[in-house]
Coordinates of C-alpha atoms in Angstrom, one line a residue:
M1 CA -93.9 93.9 -41.8
K2 CA -93.6 97.3 -40.1
T3 CA -90.8 98.2 -42.9
L4 CA -93.6 97.5 -45.5
V5 CA -96.4 99.4 -43.8
S6 CA -93.9 102.6 -43.8
L7 CA -92.9 101.9 -47.3
L8 CA -96.3 102.1 -48.4
T9 CA -97.0 104.9 -46.1
S10 CA -94.3 106.9 -48.1
F11 CA -96.2 106.0 -51.2
M12 CA -100.0 106.8 -50.2
G13 CA -98.9 109.6 -47.4
P14 CA -98.2 112.4 -46.6
R15 CA -99.6 114.4 -49.3
S16 CA -96.1 116.2 -49.4
Q17 CA -94.7 112.9 -50.6
R18 CA -97.2 111.9 -53.2
P19 CA -95.5 113.7 -56.2
R20 CA -92.3 111.8 -55.8
A21 CA -94.5 108.5 -55.6
R22 CA -96.5 109.3 -58.5
A23 CA -93.5 110.3 -60.7
F24 CA -91.9 106.8 -59.6
A25 CA -95.1 105.2 -60.8
Y26 CA -95.0 106.9 -64.0
Y27 CA -91.3 105.5 -64.6
V28 CA -92.5 102.0 -63.8
I29 CA -95.5 102.3 -66.5
V30 CA -93.1 103.5 -69.0
L31 CA -90.5 100.7 -68.3
F32 CA -93.3 98.1 -68.6
S33 CA -94.5 99.6 -71.6
V34 CA -91.1 99.6 -73.1
V35 CA -90.8 95.7 -72.1
L36 CA -94.1 94.8 -74.0
L37 CA -92.8 97.0 -77.1
Y38 CA -89.5 94.7 -77.4
G39 CA -91.7 91.8 -76.7
W40 CA -93.9 92.7 -79.5
L41 CA -90.9 93.5 -82.1
F42 CA -89.1 90.3 -80.9
H43 CA -92.0 88.2 -82.4
I44 CA -91.9 90.4 -85.5
I45 CA -88.3 89.7 -86.3
M46 CA -88.3 86.0 -85.3
A47 CA -91.3 85.4 -87.8
H48 CA -89.1 87.4 -90.4
E49 CA -86.5 84.4 -89.7
G50 CA -89.2 81.7 -89.7
Q51 CA -89.2 81.1 -85.8
E52 CA -92.2 81.2 -83.6
H53 CA -92.8 81.4 -80.0
S54 CA -95.3 82.2 -77.5
W55 CA -96.3 85.6 -76.5
F56 CA -94.7 85.2 -73.0
T57 CA -91.2 84.0 -74.6
G58 CA -91.0 87.9 -75.9
V59 CA -91.4 89.2 -72.7
Y60 CA -88.7 86.9 -71.2
W61 CA -86.4 87.3 -73.9
A62 CA -86.8 91.2 -73.4
L63 CA -86.2 91.1 -69.4
T64 CA -83.0 88.9 -70.1
V65 CA -81.4 91.0 -72.6
M66 CA -82.2 94.1 -70.9
S67 CA -81.0 93.2 -67.3
T68 CA -77.8 91.7 -69.0
L69 CA -78.3 88.1 -67.9
G70 CA -78.5 86.9 -71.7
F71 CA -79.2 83.2 -71.3
G72 CA -78.3 82.4 -74.7
D73 CA -81.5 80.0 -75.1
I74 CA -83.3 82.2 -77.4
T75 CA -81.1 84.0 -80.3
F76 CA -81.4 85.8 -83.6
T77 CA -79.6 84.4 -86.7
S78 CA -79.9 87.6 -88.8
D79 CA -78.1 90.8 -88.5
L80 CA -81.4 92.8 -88.2
G81 CA -82.1 90.5 -85.0
R82 CA -78.7 91.1 -83.7
A83 CA -78.9 94.5 -84.0
F84 CA -82.2 94.7 -82.4
S85 CA -80.5 92.7 -79.3
T86 CA -77.9 95.1 -79.1
F87 CA -80.0 98.0 -79.0
V88 CA -82.3 96.4 -76.1
L89 CA -79.0 95.6 -74.3
V90 CA -78.0 99.3 -74.4
T91 CA -81.5 100.8 -73.5
G92 CA -81.8 97.9 -70.7
V93 CA -78.6 99.1 -69.1
V94 CA -79.7 102.9 -69.0
L95 CA -83.3 102.0 -67.8
L96 CA -82.8 99.2 -65.4
L97 CA -79.2 99.6 -64.2
I98 CA -78.7 103.2 -64.2
I99 CA -82.3 105.3 -64.0
L100 CA -84.1 102.5 -61.9
P101 CA -81.9 102.7 -59.1
F102 CA -81.5 106.2 -58.9
L103 CA -85.1 107.1 -59.1
F104 CA -85.9 104.3 -56.5
I105 CA -83.3 106.1 -54.1
R106 CA -84.2 109.3 -54.9
L107 CA -88.2 109.0 -54.7
V108 CA -88.9 106.0 -52.7
Y109 CA -86.1 104.9 -50.3
A110 CA -84.7 108.6 -49.4
P111 CA -88.4 109.8 -48.4
W112 CA -89.2 106.6 -46.6
L113 CA -85.6 106.7 -44.7
E114 CA -86.3 110.5 -43.9
Q115 CA -89.7 109.6 -42.7
R116 CA -88.7 106.9 -40.5
N117 CA -85.7 108.9 -39.1
R118 CA -88.2 111.9 -38.2
G119 CA -90.4 109.8 -36.2
R120 CA -87.4 108.2 -34.5
W121 CA -86.1 111.6 -33.7
K122 CA -89.4 112.9 -32.3
T123 CA -88.9 109.5 -29.8
L124 CA -85.5 111.2 -28.7
R125 CA -87.0 114.5 -27.6
R126 CA -88.5 113.3 -24.5
I127 CA -87.2 111.2 -21.4
P128 CA -89.8 108.7 -20.2
K129 CA -91.4 110.4 -17.2
D130 CA -90.6 107.5 -14.9
V131 CA -86.7 108.2 -15.1
E132 CA -85.6 110.6 -12.3
G133 CA -82.0 111.3 -10.6
H134 CA -80.4 111.3 -13.8
V135 CA -77.9 113.7 -15.4
I136 CA -78.2 116.1 -18.3
I137 CA -74.9 116.7 -20.3
C138 CA -75.3 119.7 -22.4
A139 CA -72.3 119.1 -25.0
H140 CA -70.8 116.3 -26.9
D141 CA -66.8 116.3 -25.8
P142 CA -64.7 113.9 -24.3
I143 CA -65.9 114.4 -20.7
A144 CA -69.4 113.7 -21.8
L145 CA -68.7 110.2 -23.4
G146 CA -66.5 109.2 -20.4
L147 CA -68.8 110.7 -17.6
I148 CA -71.8 108.7 -19.3
R149 CA -69.8 105.6 -19.1
R150 CA -68.5 106.2 -15.6
L151 CA -72.2 107.1 -14.4
D152 CA -73.4 103.9 -15.9
L153 CA -71.2 101.8 -13.6
T154 CA -72.9 103.5 -10.4
G155 CA -76.7 103.1 -11.4
V156 CA -76.9 107.0 -12.4
P157 CA -78.7 107.6 -15.9
A158 CA -77.2 110.4 -18.0
F159 CA -78.5 111.9 -20.9
L160 CA -76.5 113.9 -23.8
I161 CA -78.1 117.0 -25.3
E162 CA -77.6 117.0 -29.3
P163 CA -79.4 119.4 -31.4
D164 CA -78.5 117.9 -35.0
P165 CA -81.3 115.2 -35.6
N166 CA -78.9 113.4 -37.8
R167 CA -76.1 113.0 -35.0
A168 CA -78.6 112.4 -32.5
L169 CA -79.8 109.2 -34.3
Q170 CA -76.4 108.2 -35.0
M171 CA -75.4 108.4 -31.3
H172 CA -78.5 106.7 -30.2
D173 CA -77.5 103.7 -32.6
E174 CA -74.3 103.6 -30.9
G175 CA -75.8 103.2 -27.6
I176 CA -75.4 106.7 -26.2
P177 CA -78.4 108.0 -24.4
V178 CA -79.4 111.3 -26.0
I179 CA -81.9 114.1 -25.8
A180 CA -82.7 115.8 -29.1
G181 CA -83.2 119.4 -29.0
D182 CA -81.4 122.8 -28.9
V183 CA -79.1 123.2 -25.8
D184 CA -80.3 126.7 -25.2
A185 CA -84.3 126.1 -25.7
L186 CA -86.6 126.0 -22.5
E187 CA -88.5 122.9 -24.2
T188 CA -85.5 120.7 -24.4
Y189 CA -85.0 120.8 -20.4
E190 CA -88.8 120.5 -20.0
N191 CA -88.6 117.4 -22.2
A192 CA -85.5 116.1 -20.3
G193 CA -87.2 116.4 -17.0
V194 CA -84.8 118.7 -15.7
E195 CA -87.2 119.5 -12.3
R196 CA -86.3 115.4 -11.6
A197 CA -82.6 115.5 -12.5
R198 CA -80.0 115.0 -10.0
L199 CA -77.4 117.5 -12.0
V200 CA -77.2 119.5 -15.1
F201 CA -73.7 119.6 -16.6
A202 CA -73.2 122.6 -18.7
N203 CA -69.9 121.8 -20.7
S204 CA -70.0 124.1 -23.5
T205 CA -68.4 127.5 -24.0
D206 CA -68.6 130.3 -21.5
T207 CA -71.2 132.2 -23.4
V208 CA -73.4 129.2 -24.0
N209 CA -73.2 127.7 -20.6
T210 CA -74.3 131.3 -19.3
N211 CA -77.4 131.0 -21.5
I212 CA -78.0 127.4 -20.4
V213 CA -77.9 128.0 -16.8
L214 CA -80.3 131.0 -17.3
T215 CA -82.8 128.5 -19.0
V216 CA -82.2 125.7 -16.7
R217 CA -83.1 128.3 -13.6
E218 CA -86.3 129.3 -15.4
R219 CA -87.5 125.7 -15.3
S220 CA -86.1 124.5 -12.2
P221 CA -84.4 126.9 -9.2
S222 CA -83.2 124.1 -7.1
V223 CA -81.4 121.6 -9.6
P224 CA -77.7 121.6 -9.0
V225 CA -75.9 122.7 -12.1
V226 CA -72.1 122.3 -12.8
A227 CA -70.3 124.4 -15.6
V228 CA -66.9 124.4 -17.2
A229 CA -65.2 127.8 -17.5
D230 CA -62.4 128.3 -20.2
S231 CA -61.7 131.7 -18.5
V232 CA -61.3 132.6 -14.9
D233 CA -63.2 135.9 -15.5
S234 CA -66.4 133.7 -16.6
I235 CA -66.5 132.2 -13.0
D236 CA -68.5 135.3 -11.6
I237 CA -71.0 135.5 -14.3
L238 CA -71.6 131.8 -14.1
E239 CA -72.1 131.9 -10.5
L240 CA -74.1 134.8 -10.8
G241 CA -76.5 133.1 -13.2
G242 CA -76.9 130.2 -10.8
V243 CA -74.1 127.8 -11.1
N244 CA -73.3 125.6 -8.3
H245 CA -69.8 124.4 -9.0
V246 CA -67.7 126.1 -11.7
L247 CA -64.8 124.1 -13.0
T248 CA -61.7 125.7 -14.4
L249 CA -60.6 122.5 -15.7
T250 CA -57.2 123.7 -17.1
L251 CA -56.3 125.0 -14.0
L252 CA -57.2 122.4 -11.9
L253 CA -55.3 120.0 -14.1
G254 CA -52.3 122.0 -13.8
E255 CA -52.7 122.0 -10.0
H256 CA -53.1 118.2 -9.9
L257 CA -50.2 117.6 -11.9
A258 CA -48.2 120.0 -9.5
K259 CA -49.3 117.9 -6.4
R260 CA -47.9 114.9 -7.7
V261 CA -44.3 116.3 -8.3
S262 CA -41.4 114.8 -6.4
A263 CA -39.1 117.8 -5.4
G264 CA -37.2 119.5 -2.4
N265 CA -38.2 118.2 0.9
V266 CA -40.5 115.6 0.0
H267 CA -43.6 114.8 2.0
A268 CA -46.4 112.3 1.8
N269 CA -49.3 113.6 -0.7
I270 CA -52.8 113.0 0.6
I271 CA -55.2 111.9 -2.1
G272 CA -58.2 111.8 -0.4
H273 CA -60.2 110.9 2.8
F274 CA -62.0 107.6 3.9
H275 CA -63.8 109.0 7.0
D276 CA -61.2 108.3 9.6
S277 CA -58.7 107.1 7.0
L278 CA -56.6 108.8 4.5
L279 CA -55.2 107.7 1.0
V280 CA -51.5 108.7 0.9
E281 CA -48.9 108.4 -1.4
F282 CA -45.2 109.1 -1.2
P283 CA -41.9 108.3 -3.0
V284 CA -39.2 106.0 -2.1
K285 CA -36.2 107.5 -3.8
N286 CA -33.2 108.3 -1.5
T287 CA -35.0 106.2 1.4
P288 CA -34.3 102.8 3.5
L289 CA -37.2 101.4 1.4
E290 CA -35.8 101.8 -2.0
G291 CA -34.5 98.3 -3.4
R292 CA -36.7 96.4 -0.8
T293 CA -39.9 94.3 -1.7
I294 CA -43.3 95.7 -0.3
R295 CA -42.9 92.7 2.3
E296 CA -39.8 93.6 3.3
S297 CA -40.5 97.2 3.5
G298 CA -42.1 96.8 6.9
L299 CA -44.8 99.2 6.3
R300 CA -47.7 97.7 8.0
E301 CA -45.5 96.3 10.8
E302 CA -43.5 99.4 11.7
L303 CA -46.0 102.1 10.8
G304 CA -49.2 100.3 10.5
V305 CA -50.0 101.5 7.2
N306 CA -51.6 99.2 4.7
V307 CA -50.1 99.4 1.2
V308 CA -53.0 99.2 -1.3
G309 CA -51.1 99.6 -4.6
L310 CA -47.7 100.9 -6.3
W311 CA -47.2 103.2 -8.7
S312 CA -45.0 102.0 -11.6
E313 CA -44.2 103.4 -15.1
G314 CA -47.4 105.3 -14.9
R315 CA -49.5 102.4 -13.8
L316 CA -51.2 101.7 -10.6
L317 CA -50.2 98.0 -9.8
P318 CA -51.9 95.7 -7.2
A319 CA -50.1 95.4 -3.7
D320 CA -48.2 92.2 -4.4
P321 CA -45.9 91.4 -1.2
D322 CA -43.1 90.6 -3.6
L323 CA -43.3 93.9 -5.7
Q324 CA -40.0 95.7 -5.5
L325 CA -39.7 99.4 -4.6
S326 CA -37.9 101.1 -7.2
A327 CA -36.4 104.6 -6.8
L328 CA -39.3 105.7 -9.0
S329 CA -41.8 103.7 -7.5
I330 CA -44.7 105.6 -5.4
P331 CA -46.6 103.1 -2.8
V332 CA -50.3 104.1 -2.0
V333 CA -51.2 103.5 1.3
T334 CA -54.2 103.9 3.8
A335 CA -53.2 105.8 6.9
N336 CA -54.3 108.2 9.9
A337 CA -53.2 111.4 10.2
E338 CA -50.6 110.4 12.8
Q339 CA -49.1 107.8 10.7
V340 CA -48.6 110.5 7.7
E341 CA -46.7 112.5 10.1
T342 CA -44.6 109.4 10.8
I343 CA -44.1 108.9 7.0
D344 CA -43.3 112.6 6.5
A345 CA -40.8 112.3 9.4
M346 CA -39.1 109.6 7.5
L347 CA -39.0 111.3 4.2
I348 CA -37.4 114.6 5.4
I349 CA -34.2 113.0 7.2
H350 CA -33.0 111.8 3.7
E351 CA -31.0 113.4 0.9
A352 CA -33.7 115.5 -1.0
N353 CA -33.2 117.2 -4.5
T354 CA -33.6 120.8 -4.1
N355 CA -32.9 121.5 -7.9
P356 CA -35.6 123.4 -10.0
V357 CA -38.5 121.4 -11.3
I358 CA -38.9 121.8 -15.1
V359 CA -42.2 122.6 -16.5
I360 CA -42.3 122.3 -20.4
G361 CA -45.2 124.4 -21.8
G362 CA -46.4 127.9 -21.1
G363 CA -50.0 127.6 -21.6
R364 CA -52.9 127.7 -19.1
V365 CA -52.0 124.4 -17.6
G366 CA -48.4 125.1 -17.4
R367 CA -48.9 128.1 -15.8
A368 CA -51.2 126.7 -13.1
A369 CA -48.8 124.2 -12.6
T370 CA -45.9 126.7 -11.9
M371 CA -48.0 128.9 -9.8
T372 CA -49.0 125.8 -7.7
L373 CA -45.3 124.7 -7.2
K374 CA -44.2 128.3 -6.5
K375 CA -47.0 128.5 -3.8
N376 CA -45.3 125.4 -2.2
D377 CA -41.7 127.1 -2.5
V378 CA -40.5 124.8 -5.3
S379 CA -38.1 126.5 -7.5
V380 CA -39.3 126.1 -11.2
H381 CA -37.7 126.6 -14.5
V382 CA -40.1 127.1 -17.6
V383 CA -39.8 126.2 -21.1
E384 CA -41.7 127.7 -23.7
R385 CA -41.4 128.0 -27.7
D386 CA -43.9 130.8 -28.4
Q387 CA -41.9 134.2 -27.9
A388 CA -45.3 135.9 -27.9
L389 CA -46.1 134.2 -24.2
E390 CA -43.0 135.8 -22.7
A391 CA -44.4 138.8 -21.4
E392 CA -47.3 136.6 -19.6
L393 CA -45.0 134.2 -18.3
I394 CA -41.8 136.2 -17.3
D395 CA -42.5 136.9 -13.6
I396 CA -44.2 133.5 -13.0
P397 CA -41.2 130.9 -12.8
D398 CA -37.8 131.5 -11.4
R399 CA -36.3 131.3 -14.8
L400 CA -37.9 131.4 -18.3
I401 CA -36.3 129.7 -21.1
I402 CA -37.7 130.7 -24.5
G403 CA -36.9 127.8 -27.2
D404 CA -38.1 124.5 -28.4
A405 CA -37.8 121.4 -25.9
A406 CA -36.6 119.2 -28.5
D407 CA -33.5 121.3 -28.7
R408 CA -30.9 119.6 -26.3
K409 CA -29.4 123.1 -25.6
V410 CA -32.6 124.5 -24.4
L411 CA -33.1 121.5 -21.9
D412 CA -29.6 121.9 -21.0
A413 CA -30.2 125.4 -19.9
A414 CA -33.3 124.3 -18.1
G415 CA -31.3 122.1 -16.0
I416 CA -32.5 118.9 -17.2
Q417 CA -29.7 116.7 -16.0
D418 CA -30.4 117.6 -12.3
A419 CA -34.0 118.2 -12.3
P420 CA -36.0 115.9 -9.6
S421 CA -39.2 116.2 -11.8
I422 CA -40.3 117.1 -15.3
L423 CA -43.7 118.3 -16.0
L424 CA -45.1 118.1 -19.8
T425 CA -48.1 120.4 -20.5
T426 CA -48.3 120.9 -24.0
H427 CA -51.9 120.1 -25.7
D428 CA -50.2 118.1 -28.1
D429 CA -50.1 114.2 -27.3
A430 CA -47.5 113.4 -30.1
M431 CA -45.1 115.9 -28.6
N432 CA -45.7 114.9 -24.9
V433 CA -44.8 111.6 -26.0
Y434 CA -41.9 112.6 -28.1
L435 CA -40.4 114.7 -25.0
T436 CA -41.2 111.8 -22.5
V437 CA -38.6 109.6 -24.2
Y438 CA -36.3 112.3 -24.9
C439 CA -36.5 113.5 -21.0
R440 CA -36.2 110.1 -19.8
R441 CA -33.0 109.5 -21.7
L442 CA -31.4 112.7 -20.5
N443 CA -32.5 112.3 -16.8
P444 CA -33.3 108.7 -16.2
E445 CA -34.3 109.3 -12.5
A446 CA -36.5 112.4 -12.9
R447 CA -40.3 111.9 -12.1
I448 CA -41.8 112.9 -15.3
L449 CA -45.7 113.9 -15.1
T450 CA -47.5 114.7 -18.4
R451 CA -51.0 115.6 -19.7
V452 CA -52.8 114.0 -22.2
T453 CA -55.5 115.0 -24.7
H454 CA -56.7 111.6 -26.2
E455 CA -57.4 108.6 -24.3
R456 CA -56.0 106.7 -27.3
N457 CA -52.5 107.9 -26.1
I458 CA -52.4 107.0 -22.9
D459 CA -50.7 103.6 -23.4
A460 CA -48.2 105.3 -25.5
I461 CA -47.2 107.9 -23.3
Q462 CA -46.7 105.5 -20.4
R463 CA -44.6 103.4 -22.6
A464 CA -42.7 106.3 -23.3
G465 CA -41.7 106.4 -19.7
A466 CA -44.2 108.7 -18.1
D467 CA -44.5 108.2 -14.3
F468 CA -47.8 109.7 -13.9
V469 CA -50.4 110.8 -16.8
L470 CA -53.7 112.9 -16.4
S471 CA -56.0 114.2 -19.1
Y472 CA -58.6 117.1 -19.0
A473 CA -61.1 114.6 -19.8
S474 CA -60.6 112.2 -17.2
L475 CA -60.1 115.1 -14.4
G476 CA -63.5 116.4 -15.5
V477 CA -65.1 113.1 -15.2
Q478 CA -63.8 112.3 -11.5
I479 CA -64.9 115.7 -10.6
V480 CA -68.2 115.7 -12.0
T481 CA -68.7 112.1 -10.8
S482 CA -67.6 112.9 -7.0
I483 CA -70.4 115.9 -7.1
V484 CA -72.9 113.5 -8.5
R485 CA -72.4 111.0 -5.6
D486 CA -71.8 113.4 -3.1
R487 CA -68.1 112.0 -2.1
E488 CA -64.8 113.7 -1.8
L489 CA -62.6 113.8 -4.9
M490 CA -59.9 111.7 -5.4
V491 CA -57.6 111.9 -8.2
L492 CA -55.4 108.8 -8.2
G493 CA -54.2 109.0 -11.8
E494 CA -55.4 108.4 -15.5
G495 CA -57.8 105.2 -15.5
V496 CA -57.7 104.6 -11.9
E497 CA -60.9 105.7 -9.7
V498 CA -62.1 104.7 -6.3
F499 CA -65.4 102.8 -6.7
Y500 CA -67.9 102.1 -3.7
I501 CA -69.8 98.8 -4.4
P502 CA -72.3 97.2 -2.7
L503 CA -71.2 93.6 -1.7
P504 CA -72.9 91.2 -4.2
R505 CA -74.8 88.2 -2.4
S506 CA -72.6 85.6 -3.8
L507 CA -69.7 86.9 -2.3
A508 CA -71.2 87.5 1.4
G509 CA -69.7 84.8 3.9
K510 CA -66.3 84.7 1.7
T511 CA -62.9 85.8 2.4
I512 CA -61.2 88.5 0.2
A513 CA -58.8 85.6 -0.8
E514 CA -61.8 83.2 -1.6
T515 CA -63.4 85.8 -4.0
G516 CA -60.5 86.1 -6.3
I517 CA -61.7 89.7 -6.9
G518 CA -58.2 91.0 -7.6
A519 CA -57.0 88.1 -9.8
R520 CA -60.3 87.9 -11.9
T521 CA -61.1 91.3 -12.5
G522 CA -57.9 93.5 -11.4
L523 CA -59.6 95.4 -9.0
N524 CA -58.2 96.1 -5.6
V525 CA -60.2 96.1 -2.7
I526 CA -58.9 98.3 -0.2
G527 CA -61.4 98.9 2.6
V528 CA -65.1 97.8 3.4
D529 CA -68.0 100.4 4.5
R530 CA -70.7 99.3 6.9
D531 CA -73.1 101.9 8.1
G532 CA -70.8 104.7 7.3
Q533 CA -67.8 103.2 9.1
V534 CA -64.9 102.5 6.7
R535 CA -62.0 99.8 7.6
T536 CA -58.9 99.6 5.7
D537 CA -57.1 97.2 7.9
L538 CA -58.0 94.4 5.7
T539 CA -56.1 90.8 5.1
A540 CA -56.8 88.5 2.6
R541 CA -58.5 86.3 5.5
E542 CA -61.1 89.1 6.2
V543 CA -64.6 87.6 5.8
L544 CA -67.2 89.6 4.0
K545 CA -70.5 90.2 5.5
A546 CA -73.8 90.9 4.0
G547 CA -74.5 94.8 4.2
Y548 CA -70.8 95.9 3.4
T549 CA -70.0 98.1 0.7
L550 CA -66.6 97.4 -1.0
V551 CA -64.1 100.3 -1.4
A552 CA -62.0 99.4 -4.6
I553 CA -59.4 100.7 -6.7
G554 CA -59.2 100.1 -10.4
G555 CA -60.5 100.9 -13.9
P556 CA -63.9 101.4 -15.5
E557 CA -62.9 98.2 -17.4
Q558 CA -62.1 96.6 -14.3
R559 CA -65.2 97.5 -12.7
R560 CA -67.4 96.5 -15.6
A561 CA -65.7 92.8 -15.4
F562 CA -66.7 92.8 -11.6
S563 CA -70.1 93.5 -12.6
E564 CA -70.0 90.8 -15.3
L565 CA -68.6 88.1 -12.6
Y566 CA -70.3 88.8 -9.3
E567 CA -73.5 91.3 -10.2

């Protein structure tokens, strides 16, 4: 009924659409007149042939012939009648099958659809006044979509600003929360309830982001603003404009990749803090742990650390006691500061590979990774294909090799055979997959770390042999989420995050083993938080009590599975 009312409205109003409706009505009148004319001529020719039919039969015959149905129950026997039938058929094809659909779409359906979408678009221009504590995202990019999904898991609403009305409607139909409006208009942020928002995320270009923050500050001086900066030179400008956190994600991506490198005197890498506990990872290559299972390693008994996961072939696996620690395995444990020192002491007494790390790709990510490694006194060789970048790169690494990394001679010159780690930082996912396979064949024992641009390529690059994968988008999502939730940033890796989940009532009083959380969802519970105190020394017999907050490691899909099963 609502659709019928809208259709009638498009005919009778507004005034701007009445000429279109009038034109279509004229065509219907002409079409009806033609049918009556053909019905009248039908009777004349039938009388000439000695046949008699009712007046409605003439109309019926004209419609069946014009619509090409042609039942054949009423036919002419003379050539004149057959010629007339042919003429009626041809005009019917033109009038009913060509002109009528075109005019209906052009003069009726399109205006109705446009008016309907205009009404829907107006509803997207404003966030309901009862919504507060939300996040406003200023541009549509891979970070935006991932951030909306991630915040949804934590119960924080997020809305994306979209200036294109058609695109806004399409996004709304796809289930993406959207605000229709210009990203640099004060009205947009007023309608978005910026004064009630938890955070504004400016993820456009540096110049647009500057305009965004000035516009936001005009409406709300206190709302936190996080902005992405493409250029280091833009940081000061954005901060002066009122941005609380400026993210140079390309540089941060290179730094985080460099932190996961295994080279030289290996030490434990602290990923993050859980109040008094630390989340730590370390390599087992060339240590007594290599070749043992987690149970046989004695890490819990001898060092007092709790193994919560194991990096293997680019994936974080749950800490099954029977999992074997290979040369490329990276255990993830919870420990205190003293235990981290013990781990470092265990690692440093074993033979270290002091050969240079190879960084393939001398762009901004590659340069940031190289500079981070050099600060840590790690020798670095950089391979870059573009000769034009030589002047910018020449003083950064220990050695710069200009050439195509797909060339075996170039990689040999970079020291591929003995490199402890290889970083792939090109912005081409297909090239990174290819180079992962190539480098893995040339050096099976190297730790290969790579960036990825598109989420769809993560599985492919892991299958190719990458040991650690991180993307620009996922890093941005994790950083902004940590700011929104006011928690310390912990970058575990692609598709792996730390979740804080209030214990559902259905699980209170059960042991961790009885809940079956790991087996049923894939989430790995690594600790419990009660009244701000986090415990990580959990066993399968740990009883979960009401008021606990679970600290778990896993991916968004696993977190969603937990919600569907227990919440």
